[in-house]
CSV table of C-alpha atoms and ligand atoms in Angstrom, one decimal:
chain,number,residue,atom,x,y,z
A,1,MET,CA,-14.5,-8.6,-15.3
A,2,ASP,CA,-14.4,-10.7,-12.5
A,3,LYS,CA,-17.3,-9.9,-10.0
A,4,LEU,CA,-17.7,-11.2,-6.1
A,5,ALA,CA,-20.9,-12.4,-5.1
A,6,ILE,CA,-21.0,-12.6,-1.1
A,7,ILE,CA,-23.9,-13.8,0.7
A,8,GLY,CA,-23.2,-11.8,4.0
A,9,GLY,CA,-24.5,-12.4,7.7
A,10,ARG,CA,-22.0,-15.0,8.8
A,11,ALA,CA,-20.1,-14.7,11.2
A,12,LEU,CA,-15.8,-15.2,11.0
A,13,TYR,CA,-14.3,-18.3,13.2
A,14,GLY,CA,-10.8,-19.5,12.4
A,15,ALA,CA,-7.0,-17.7,10.9
A,16,ILE,CA,-6.3,-15.8,8.4
A,17,PRO,CA,-2.3,-15.9,7.7
A,18,ILE,CA,-1.0,-11.9,6.2
A,19,SER,CA,0.9,-11.8,3.9
A,20,GLY,CA,3.9,-9.4,2.9
A,21,ALA,CA,3.2,-5.7,2.9
A,22,LYS,CA,2.4,-5.0,-0.6
A,23,ASN,CA,3.7,-1.2,0.0
A,24,SER,CA,7.0,-2.8,1.0
A,25,ALA,CA,7.5,-5.4,-1.5
A,26,LEU,CA,7.2,-2.7,-4.2
A,27,LYS,CA,9.8,-0.6,-3.0
A,28,VAL,CA,12.1,-3.6,-2.6
A,29,MET,CA,11.6,-4.7,-5.4
A,30,ALA,CA,13.0,-1.1,-7.5
A,31,ALA,CA,15.8,-1.5,-4.7
A,32,SER,CA,16.9,-4.4,-7.6
A,33,LEU,CA,17.9,-2.1,-9.8
A,34,LEU,CA,20.7,-0.5,-7.8
A,35,THR,CA,22.6,-3.6,-7.9
A,36,ASP,CA,24.2,-6.1,-10.4
A,37,GLU,CA,23.9,-8.7,-7.8
A,38,PRO,CA,20.5,-10.8,-7.0
A,39,LEU,CA,18.4,-9.7,-4.8
A,40,THR,CA,16.0,-11.9,-2.4
A,41,LEU,CA,12.8,-11.5,-1.1
A,42,THR,CA,11.0,-13.7,1.0
A,43,ASN,CA,7.6,-13.4,2.2
A,44,ALA,CA,7.1,-11.5,-1.0
A,45,PRO,CA,2.7,-11.1,-1.9
A,46,ARG,CA,1.7,-12.6,-4.8
A,47,LEU,CA,-0.3,-9.1,-6.3
A,48,ALA,CA,-1.4,-8.3,-9.9
A,49,ASP,CA,1.0,-4.7,-8.8
A,50,VAL,CA,4.1,-6.9,-8.1
A,51,ASP,CA,3.3,-8.6,-11.8
A,52,MET,CA,3.2,-5.3,-13.3
A,53,LEU,CA,6.7,-4.3,-11.7
A,54,LEU,CA,8.2,-7.2,-12.8
A,55,ARG,CA,6.6,-7.2,-16.2
A,56,LEU,CA,8.8,-2.7,-16.2
A,57,LEU,CA,11.3,-4.6,-14.1
A,58,ALA,CA,11.7,-7.2,-16.9
A,59,ARG,CA,12.3,-4.3,-19.0
A,60,HIS,CA,15.2,-2.5,-17.4
A,61,GLY,CA,16.6,-6.2,-17.9
A,62,ALA,CA,16.1,-7.7,-14.3
A,63,ASP,CA,15.2,-11.1,-14.6
A,64,ALA,CA,12.9,-12.6,-12.0
A,65,ALA,CA,11.7,-16.0,-10.3
A,66,PHE,CA,8.9,-16.0,-7.8
A,67,ASP,CA,9.0,-19.8,-5.8
A,68,ASP,CA,5.8,-19.5,-3.7
A,69,ALA,CA,6.4,-16.0,-1.8
A,70,THR,CA,10.4,-16.2,-2.2
A,71,LEU,CA,10.7,-13.2,-5.2
A,72,ARG,CA,14.5,-13.4,-6.9
A,73,LEU,CA,15.4,-10.6,-8.4
A,74,HIS,CA,19.1,-10.2,-10.6
A,75,ALA,CA,19.4,-6.8,-12.7
A,76,ARG,CA,22.9,-8.0,-13.5
A,77,ASP,CA,22.8,-4.9,-16.7
A,78,ILE,CA,20.1,-2.9,-17.2
A,79,ALA,CA,18.8,-3.3,-20.7
A,80,SER,CA,16.5,0.1,-20.7
A,81,THR,CA,16.5,3.2,-18.5
A,82,GLU,CA,13.0,3.9,-20.2
A,83,ALA,CA,9.9,3.2,-18.1
A,84,PRO,CA,6.8,3.8,-20.7
A,85,TYR,CA,3.6,5.3,-20.0
A,86,ASP,CA,1.7,2.2,-20.4
A,87,LEU,CA,3.3,0.9,-16.7
A,88,VAL,CA,3.5,3.3,-14.7
A,89,ARG,CA,-0.1,4.5,-15.6
A,90,LYS,CA,-1.3,1.4,-14.0
A,91,MET,CA,0.6,1.7,-11.6
A,92,ARG,CA,2.1,4.9,-9.9
A,93,ALA,CA,4.3,2.8,-8.0
A,94,SER,CA,6.2,2.3,-10.7
A,95,PHE,CA,7.5,5.6,-10.8
A,96,ASN,CA,9.5,4.4,-8.0
A,97,VAL,CA,12.5,3.4,-10.6
A,98,LEU,CA,13.2,6.3,-11.7
A,99,GLY,CA,15.6,7.3,-8.9
A,100,PRO,CA,17.4,3.8,-8.8
A,101,LEU,CA,18.2,4.5,-12.3
A,102,LEU,CA,19.8,7.8,-12.4
A,103,ALA,CA,21.9,6.8,-9.6
A,104,ARG,CA,23.1,3.6,-11.0
A,105,GLU,CA,23.0,4.2,-14.6
A,106,GLY,CA,23.3,8.4,-14.6
A,107,ARG,CA,19.8,8.8,-16.7
A,108,ALA,CA,16.7,7.2,-16.8
A,109,LYS,CA,13.7,8.7,-18.7
A,110,VAL,CA,10.7,7.6,-17.1
A,111,SER,CA,6.9,8.9,-17.5
A,112,LEU,CA,4.5,11.3,-15.1
A,113,PRO,CA,2.5,8.7,-13.8
A,114,GLY,CA,-0.7,10.9,-13.9
A,115,GLY,CA,-3.5,11.2,-11.4
A,116,CYS,CA,-5.7,8.2,-9.8
A,117,ALA,CA,-8.8,7.6,-8.2
A,118,ILE,CA,-8.7,9.0,-5.3
A,119,GLY,CA,-6.5,12.0,-6.0
A,120,ALA,CA,-4.5,14.1,-8.4
A,121,ARG,CA,-1.0,13.0,-6.3
A,122,PRO,CA,1.7,14.6,-8.3
A,123,VAL,CA,5.4,13.7,-8.1
A,124,ASP,CA,6.7,17.5,-7.4
A,125,LEU,CA,8.3,16.2,-4.4
A,126,HIS,CA,10.5,13.5,-5.6
A,127,LEU,CA,11.9,15.5,-8.9
A,128,LYS,CA,12.8,18.0,-5.8
A,129,ALA,CA,14.8,15.9,-3.9
A,130,LEU,CA,16.2,14.2,-6.8
A,131,THR,CA,17.5,17.6,-8.1
A,132,ALA,CA,18.6,18.7,-4.9
A,133,MET,CA,21.0,15.7,-5.1
A,134,GLY,CA,22.7,16.8,-8.8
A,135,ALA,CA,20.0,15.8,-10.8
A,136,ALA,CA,19.1,17.9,-14.3
A,137,ILE,CA,15.3,17.2,-14.8
A,138,GLU,CA,13.3,18.1,-18.0
A,139,LEU,CA,9.6,17.1,-18.6
A,140,ASP,CA,8.8,15.9,-22.3
A,141,GLU,CA,6.0,15.1,-23.7
A,142,GLY,CA,4.4,13.7,-20.5
A,143,TYR,CA,8.1,11.8,-19.8
A,144,VAL,CA,10.5,12.6,-17.4
A,145,VAL,CA,14.1,12.8,-17.9
A,146,ALA,CA,16.4,12.9,-15.8
A,147,SER,CA,20.3,12.6,-15.8
A,148,ALA,CA,23.1,13.1,-13.9
A,149,PRO,CA,25.7,12.2,-15.8
A,150,ARG,CA,28.8,12.6,-13.2
A,151,GLY,CA,26.2,10.5,-10.4
A,152,LEU,CA,24.0,11.9,-7.6
A,153,HIS,CA,25.4,14.1,-4.5
A,154,GLY,CA,24.5,13.9,-1.4
A,155,ALA,CA,22.0,17.0,-0.1
A,156,HIS,CA,19.8,18.0,2.6
A,157,ILE,CA,16.1,17.8,1.8
A,158,ALA,CA,13.4,19.1,3.8
A,159,PHE,CA,10.4,17.9,3.0
A,160,PRO,CA,7.3,20.6,3.6
A,161,PHE,CA,5.0,17.6,4.5
A,162,VAL,CA,5.2,13.9,4.3
A,163,SER,CA,5.0,11.6,1.3
A,164,VAL,CA,6.1,8.0,1.9
A,165,GLY,CA,7.1,7.9,-2.1
A,166,ALA,CA,9.3,10.9,-1.7
A,167,THR,CA,11.1,9.9,1.2
A,168,GLU,CA,11.9,6.4,0.0
A,169,HIS,CA,12.3,8.1,-3.6
A,170,ALA,CA,14.9,9.9,-2.3
A,171,MET,CA,16.8,7.3,-0.6
A,172,LEU,CA,17.0,5.0,-3.1
A,173,ALA,CA,18.9,7.1,-5.1
A,174,ALA,CA,20.8,8.7,-1.9
A,175,THR,CA,22.0,5.4,-1.3
A,176,LEU,CA,24.9,5.7,-3.9
A,177,ALA,CA,25.0,9.3,-4.6
A,178,ARG,CA,28.3,11.1,-3.6
A,179,GLY,CA,28.5,12.0,0.2
A,180,GLY,CA,25.6,12.7,3.1
A,181,THR,CA,21.9,13.0,2.7
A,182,VAL,CA,19.7,14.2,5.2
A,183,LEU,CA,16.0,14.0,4.9
A,184,GLU,CA,14.1,15.9,7.4
A,185,ASN,CA,10.3,15.7,7.5
A,186,ALA,CA,10.7,12.4,6.7
A,187,ALA,CA,7.6,9.6,6.5
A,188,ARG,CA,7.9,7.0,9.4
A,189,GLU,CA,5.5,4.7,8.1
A,190,PRO,CA,7.1,1.0,8.7
A,191,GLU,CA,7.3,0.1,4.9
A,192,ILE,CA,10.0,3.5,5.1
A,193,ALA,CA,12.3,1.5,7.6
A,194,ASP,CA,11.4,-1.8,5.7
A,195,LEU,CA,13.6,-0.2,3.1
A,196,ALA,CA,16.1,0.9,4.5
A,197,ASP,CA,16.4,-3.0,6.1
A,198,CYS,CA,16.8,-4.1,2.7
A,199,LEU,CA,18.5,-1.4,1.4
A,200,ASN,CA,21.4,-1.9,4.5
A,201,ALA,CA,21.9,-6.0,4.3
A,202,MET,CA,22.6,-4.3,0.2
A,203,GLY,CA,25.6,-2.3,1.5
A,204,ALA,CA,23.9,0.9,1.8
A,205,ARG,CA,24.3,2.9,5.3
A,206,ILE,CA,21.2,4.9,6.3
A,207,ALA,CA,20.2,5.5,9.8
A,208,GLY,CA,17.0,7.5,11.3
A,209,ALA,CA,14.9,5.4,9.1
A,210,GLY,CA,11.2,5.0,10.8
A,211,GLY,CA,12.0,8.5,12.4
A,212,ALA,CA,11.4,12.0,10.8
A,213,THR,CA,15.5,12.3,10.1
A,214,ILE,CA,17.0,9.8,8.1
A,215,GLU,CA,20.5,10.3,6.9
A,216,ILE,CA,22.7,8.2,4.3
A,217,GLU,CA,25.5,7.7,4.1
A,218,GLY,CA,26.4,7.0,-0.4
A,219,VAL,CA,28.4,4.2,-1.2
A,220,GLU,CA,30.5,3.4,-4.0
A,221,ARG,CA,28.5,-0.2,-5.3
A,222,LEU,CA,26.0,-1.5,-3.5
A,223,HIS,CA,25.4,-5.7,-2.9
A,224,GLY,CA,23.2,-8.9,-3.2
A,225,ALA,CA,21.1,-9.4,-0.4
A,226,THR,CA,18.3,-11.5,1.1
A,227,HIS,CA,15.7,-9.5,2.7
A,228,ARG,CA,11.7,-10.5,4.3
A,229,VAL,CA,9.2,-8.0,3.2
A,230,LEU,CA,7.1,-7.4,6.5
A,231,PRO,CA,3.9,-8.0,6.8
A,232,ASP,CA,1.1,-6.2,5.6
A,233,ARG,CA,-0.7,-3.9,8.1
A,234,ILE,CA,-3.6,-3.0,5.3
A,235,GLU,CA,-4.3,-6.3,5.2
A,236,THR,CA,-3.5,-6.9,8.9
A,237,GLY,CA,-6.3,-3.9,9.9
A,238,ALA,CA,-9.2,-4.9,7.0
A,239,TYR,CA,-9.5,-8.7,8.5
A,240,ALA,CA,-9.9,-6.8,11.7
A,241,MET,CA,-12.9,-4.6,10.9
A,242,ALA,CA,-14.3,-7.7,9.4
A,243,VAL,CA,-14.4,-8.7,12.3
A,244,GLY,CA,-15.9,-5.9,13.9
A,245,ALA,CA,-18.4,-5.7,11.2
A,246,ALA,CA,-19.2,-9.5,10.8
A,247,GLY,CA,-18.8,-10.8,14.2
A,248,GLY,CA,-16.3,-13.8,14.9
A,249,GLU,CA,-12.5,-14.2,16.2
A,250,LEU,CA,-10.1,-14.6,13.5
A,251,THR,CA,-6.2,-15.3,14.8
A,252,LEU,CA,-4.3,-13.0,12.3
A,253,SER,CA,-0.5,-14.9,11.6
A,254,GLY,CA,2.4,-14.0,10.6
A,255,THR,CA,2.3,-9.8,11.4
A,256,ASP,CA,2.9,-7.4,14.3
A,257,ALA,CA,-0.5,-5.3,16.0
A,258,ARG,CA,2.2,-2.9,16.4
A,259,LEU,CA,2.6,-2.1,12.8
A,260,LEU,CA,-1.3,-0.9,13.1
A,261,GLY,CA,0.0,2.5,14.8
A,262,ALA,CA,-3.9,4.5,16.3
A,263,ALA,CA,-5.9,1.6,14.8
A,264,LEU,CA,-5.0,-0.7,17.0
A,265,PRO,CA,-6.3,1.0,20.4
A,266,VAL,CA,-9.2,2.6,17.6
A,267,LEU,CA,-9.8,-0.7,17.1
A,268,GLU,CA,-10.3,-1.7,20.9
A,269,GLU,CA,-12.6,2.0,21.5
A,270,ALA,CA,-14.8,0.3,18.9
A,271,GLY,CA,-15.7,-2.7,21.1
A,272,LEU,CA,-13.4,-5.2,19.2
A,273,GLU,CA,-11.5,-7.8,22.0
A,274,ILE,CA,-7.2,-7.8,20.6
A,275,GLU,CA,-4.9,-10.1,21.9
A,276,LEU,CA,-1.0,-9.5,21.3
A,277,LEU,CA,0.5,-13.4,20.3
A,278,ASP,CA,4.0,-13.4,19.2
A,279,ASP,CA,3.5,-14.4,16.0
A,280,GLY,CA,0.2,-12.0,15.7
A,281,LEU,CA,-3.0,-11.0,17.2
A,282,ARG,CA,-6.3,-12.8,17.9
A,283,VAL,CA,-9.2,-10.2,17.3
A,284,LYS,CA,-12.7,-11.2,18.9
A,285,LYS,CA,-16.0,-9.6,18.7
A,286,SER,CA,-18.8,-9.4,21.8
A,287,PRO,CA,-22.1,-9.8,20.7
A,288,GLY,CA,-23.9,-6.4,19.5
A,289,PRO,CA,-23.2,-3.4,17.2
A,290,CYS,CA,-19.7,-1.7,16.9
A,291,ARG,CA,-19.2,1.6,19.1
A,292,ALA,CA,-18.7,4.9,16.6
A,293,LEU,CA,-15.8,6.8,16.5
A,294,ASP,CA,-14.1,9.6,15.1
A,295,ILE,CA,-11.0,9.6,13.0
A,296,VAL,CA,-9.2,11.5,11.1
A,297,THR,CA,-6.4,9.8,8.6
A,298,GLN,CA,-2.8,11.3,9.5
A,299,PRO,CA,0.9,9.9,8.3
A,300,PHE,CA,1.8,6.9,10.6
A,301,PRO,CA,1.7,6.4,13.3
A,302,GLY,CA,-1.5,8.7,12.6
A,303,PHE,CA,-4.9,6.3,11.7
A,304,PRO,CA,-3.8,5.5,8.1
A,305,THR,CA,-5.6,6.4,5.4
A,306,ASP,CA,-5.4,2.7,3.7
A,307,LEU,CA,-8.0,1.8,6.1
A,308,GLN,CA,-10.6,4.6,5.8
A,309,ALA,CA,-13.0,2.7,4.0
A,310,GLN,CA,-12.8,-0.5,5.7
A,311,PHE,CA,-13.3,1.7,8.4
A,312,MET,CA,-16.2,3.3,7.3
A,313,ALA,CA,-17.7,-0.1,6.9
A,314,MET,CA,-17.2,-1.0,10.1
A,315,MET,CA,-18.9,2.3,11.4
A,316,ALA,CA,-22.3,1.5,8.8
A,317,THR,CA,-23.5,-0.4,11.3
A,318,ALA,CA,-22.1,0.4,14.6
A,319,GLU,CA,-24.1,2.3,17.7
A,320,GLY,CA,-23.9,5.8,17.2
A,321,VAL,CA,-22.5,8.8,15.5
A,322,SER,CA,-18.4,9.0,13.4
A,323,LYS,CA,-16.8,11.4,11.6
A,324,ILE,CA,-14.1,10.1,9.9
A,325,LYS,CA,-11.6,13.2,8.2
A,326,GLU,CA,-9.9,12.4,4.8
A,327,THR,CA,-6.9,14.5,5.7
A,328,ILE,CA,-4.2,12.8,2.7
A,329,PHE,CA,-6.3,12.2,-0.3
A,330,GLU,CA,-8.5,15.0,-1.7
A,331,ASN,CA,-11.0,12.5,-2.8
A,332,ARG,CA,-11.2,9.2,-0.9
A,333,PHE,CA,-14.9,8.3,-0.2
A,334,MET,CA,-15.9,7.0,-3.8
A,335,HIS,CA,-17.0,4.2,-1.1
A,336,ALA,CA,-19.0,5.9,0.8
A,337,PRO,CA,-22.0,6.2,-2.1
A,338,GLU,CA,-21.4,2.5,-2.8
A,339,LEU,CA,-21.8,1.8,0.7
A,340,ALA,CA,-24.9,3.9,0.6
A,341,ARG,CA,-26.9,1.3,-2.0
A,342,MET,CA,-26.3,-1.2,1.3
A,343,GLY,CA,-28.4,0.7,3.0
A,344,ALA,CA,-25.8,2.7,4.9
A,345,LYS,CA,-25.9,6.1,6.1
A,346,ILE,CA,-23.3,8.6,5.4
A,347,SER,CA,-23.0,12.2,4.1
A,348,VAL,CA,-20.2,13.9,3.1
A,349,ASP,CA,-19.3,17.1,3.3
A,350,GLY,CA,-15.3,18.4,1.6
A,351,GLN,CA,-13.2,16.4,3.3
A,352,THR,CA,-15.6,14.7,6.5
A,353,ALA,CA,-17.9,12.0,6.4
A,354,THR,CA,-20.5,11.2,8.7
A,355,VAL,CA,-21.8,8.5,9.2
A,356,ARG,CA,-25.5,7.7,11.0
A,357,GLY,CA,-25.0,3.7,12.2
A,358,VAL,CA,-27.8,1.2,10.8
A,359,PRO,CA,-28.8,-2.0,12.5
A,360,ARG,CA,-28.1,-4.1,9.8
A,361,LEU,CA,-26.9,-3.6,5.8
A,362,LYS,CA,-28.5,-5.1,2.6
A,363,GLY,CA,-26.8,-6.6,0.0
A,364,ALA,CA,-26.7,-5.1,-3.5
A,365,PRO,CA,-24.9,-4.9,-6.4
A,366,VAL,CA,-21.8,-2.2,-6.0
A,367,MET,CA,-18.4,-1.3,-8.4
A,368,ALA,CA,-15.7,-1.6,-6.5
A,369,THR,CA,-13.6,1.7,-7.3
A,370,ASP,CA,-10.3,1.4,-5.8
A,371,LEU,CA,-8.3,-0.7,-4.0
A,372,ARG,CA,-9.0,-0.4,-0.1
A,373,ALA,CA,-12.6,0.9,-1.3
A,374,SER,CA,-13.2,-2.4,-2.7
A,375,MET,CA,-12.5,-4.1,1.1
A,376,SER,CA,-14.8,-2.1,2.4
A,377,LEU,CA,-17.6,-2.9,0.4
A,378,VAL,CA,-16.3,-6.8,0.9
A,379,ILE,CA,-16.3,-5.7,4.7
A,380,ALA,CA,-19.7,-4.3,3.8
A,381,GLY,CA,-21.3,-7.3,2.2
A,382,LEU,CA,-20.2,-9.6,5.0
A,383,ALA,CA,-22.5,-8.3,7.7
A,384,ALA,CA,-25.2,-7.6,5.4
A,385,GLU,CA,-28.2,-9.6,4.9
A,386,GLY,CA,-28.3,-11.6,1.5
A,387,GLN,CA,-26.3,-11.3,-1.7
A,388,THR,CA,-23.4,-8.5,-2.4
A,389,MET,CA,-22.4,-8.5,-6.2
A,390,ILE,CA,-19.1,-6.3,-6.2
A,391,ASN,CA,-17.7,-5.1,-10.3
A,392,ARG,CA,-14.5,-4.7,-10.8
A,393,VAL,CA,-13.1,-6.7,-8.6
A,394,TYR,CA,-9.6,-6.3,-10.5
A,395,HIS,CA,-8.8,-3.6,-7.8
A,396,LEU,CA,-8.7,-6.1,-5.1
A,397,ASP,CA,-6.7,-8.2,-7.1
A,398,ARG,CA,-3.9,-5.4,-6.9
A,399,GLY,CA,-3.3,-5.7,-3.1
A,400,PHE,CA,-5.1,-8.2,-1.5
A,401,GLU,CA,-3.8,-12.2,-1.7
A,402,ARG,CA,-5.3,-14.7,-2.0
A,403,LEU,CA,-8.4,-13.3,-0.2
A,404,GLU,CA,-11.7,-15.5,-1.2
A,405,GLU,CA,-9.5,-18.2,0.0
A,406,LYS,CA,-8.2,-17.0,3.3
A,407,LEU,CA,-12.2,-15.4,4.2
A,408,THR,CA,-13.6,-19.2,3.0
A,409,ARG,CA,-11.6,-21.2,4.9
A,410,CYS,CA,-13.3,-18.9,8.2
A,411,GLY,CA,-16.9,-19.2,7.2
A,412,ALA,CA,-17.0,-16.6,4.5
A,413,LEU,CA,-19.8,-17.2,1.6
A,414,ILE,CA,-17.5,-16.3,-1.3
A,415,GLU,CA,-17.3,-16.9,-4.3
A,416,ARG,CA,-15.6,-15.1,-7.6
A,417,ILE,CA,-17.1,-15.6,-10.5
A,418,LYS,CA,-15.2,-15.2,-14.1
A,419,GLU,CA,-16.5,-13.3,-16.9
B,1,EPZ,C1,1.7,5.6,-0.6
B,1,EPZ,O1,1.4,6.5,-1.8
B,1,EPZ,C2,1.0,3.9,-0.9
B,1,EPZ,N1,1.3,3.7,-1.6
B,1,EPZ,C3,-0.6,4.9,-0.5
B,1,EPZ,O2,-1.1,3.8,-0.9
B,1,EPZ,C4,-1.0,5.4,0.5
B,1,EPZ,O3,-2.4,5.9,1.1
B,1,EPZ,C5,0.0,6.3,0.8
B,1,EPZ,O4,1.4,6.1,0.7
B,1,EPZ,C6,-0.6,7.1,1.9
B,1,EPZ,O5,0.3,6.7,3.2
B,1,EPZ,C7,2.7,2.8,-2.2
B,1,EPZ,O6,3.3,2.8,-1.0
B,1,EPZ,C8,2.6,2.2,-3.8
B,1,EPZ,P1,2.3,10.7,-0.6
B,1,EPZ,P2,2.2,7.7,-2.0
B,1,EPZ,O7,3.3,10.4,-1.7
B,1,EPZ,O8,3.9,7.6,-1.7
B,1,EPZ,C9,0.8,14.0,-1.7
B,1,EPZ,C10,-2.7,1.9,-1.8
B,1,EPZ,O9,-4.1,1.8,-1.3
B,1,EPZ,N2,2.6,14.1,-2.6
B,1,EPZ,O10,2.7,9.9,0.5
B,1,EPZ,O11,1.7,8.2,-3.8
B,1,EPZ,C11,0.0,13.1,-2.4
B,1,EPZ,O12,-0.9,13.7,-3.3
B,1,EPZ,C12,-1.9,3.0,-1.6
B,1,EPZ,O13,-2.0,0.8,-1.0
B,1,EPZ,C13,2.5,16.0,-3.7
B,1,EPZ,O14,1.5,16.7,-3.5
B,1,EPZ,O15,1.6,8.5,-0.8
B,1,EPZ,C14,-0.9,12.8,-1.3
B,1,EPZ,O16,-2.4,13.8,-1.0
B,1,EPZ,C15,-2.9,4.1,-1.9
B,1,EPZ,N3,3.7,15.7,-4.0
B,1,EPZ,C16,0.1,13.3,0.1
B,1,EPZ,O17,1.4,14.1,-0.5
B,1,EPZ,C17,4.6,14.8,-3.9
B,1,EPZ,O18,5.8,14.7,-5.0
B,1,EPZ,C18,0.5,12.4,0.6
B,1,EPZ,O19,0.9,10.9,-0.5
B,1,EPZ,C19,4.1,13.6,-2.9
B,1,EPZ,C20,3.1,13.2,-2.7
């Protein structure tokens, strides 16, 4: 398994191009199953998770061609409506093929994704939404077996709490349903509006995406389209936080600061100077430690759970005490003991972590536990004195495109050790 060696203590200077958003790309890729015409995605990130979903889509009959950042998908015929355990287990977003397969073919058998390191992550809301649209759903030996022989119909679905995946899943399925669907208490993450834009370009009739109520008027068929994947707000925020921890000045291009929601004022309050540019933002850290701040993770536009780990790494050397409350996932502090190995002073009590800033972190061997936790270790490694060796970097490859290359160009000493 590959490792990453980082020699820390060097400020970052330069420009980083931000890739297309993983969490948008995975959903618009699933949308390709809704039409027999080609769907072309530009600004598509080349990531392990994207490759994993391509393998699954190929099984369902989609041809794929990746050329630079352009991904062309064509599911002329659906070859199989079954998504096996092996491919869904490794990546939860694979579960989102269920709705499109059901909407197009009237049936699908998709493995339940199971839990994962950051929490149990059930899919009950996904299944309730599809049931409300007329699907008959049975669970059989770890598989969801769904059928709607006469097609799905529109429904009024009020989510009891906000779920990104269930909102997207319901939206995907409702595009080809008979009649209108209303989603209430829908997730408002920018990736939802991006998926709606892609589906509308394919001929869907979706209004209100990005707000709490989404209305979808079903259509007979969808057609091919070209869609540009929106920039990755988590990658944007993570590199901004790397500047907060290691110092320096970075221009983050091909992105939009407004995608950061509540994380933007938090970065500024912590002591980063942020200048909004037409094509991104410039982030600068004046000498001296960051200010400690309290945050609570919330659905968008609140502080994103996917930046919580990186924020903790930045707070590890801040001046003062920071309280970080995680409200989305029940087990998302696995980076805390790893950061502690580097000298961070963190105590975790239930869903709240208290970080007492120390003047400096020290490099150490650490273990990446999930995608965003891994990035928090990279940020800590960039700021720390001496060498940090990060084990299990495959987690990083799932969601951060060309990480070493992007950081090396900005002066970081970071090297992949192949094993
Ligand atoms: C998406 O996961 C993202 N993944 C996550 O990013 C992100 O952390 C999360 O949204 C929140 O922003 C992708 O887009 C591929 P949810 P998702 O449904 O859709 C519970 C990353 O690092 N829930 O909004 O799975 C669930 O357990 C990943 O890139 C149910 O109880 O998140 C969680 O506690 C990690 N039943 C909460 O809701 C359901 O049916 C929110 O989950 C669905 C969800």
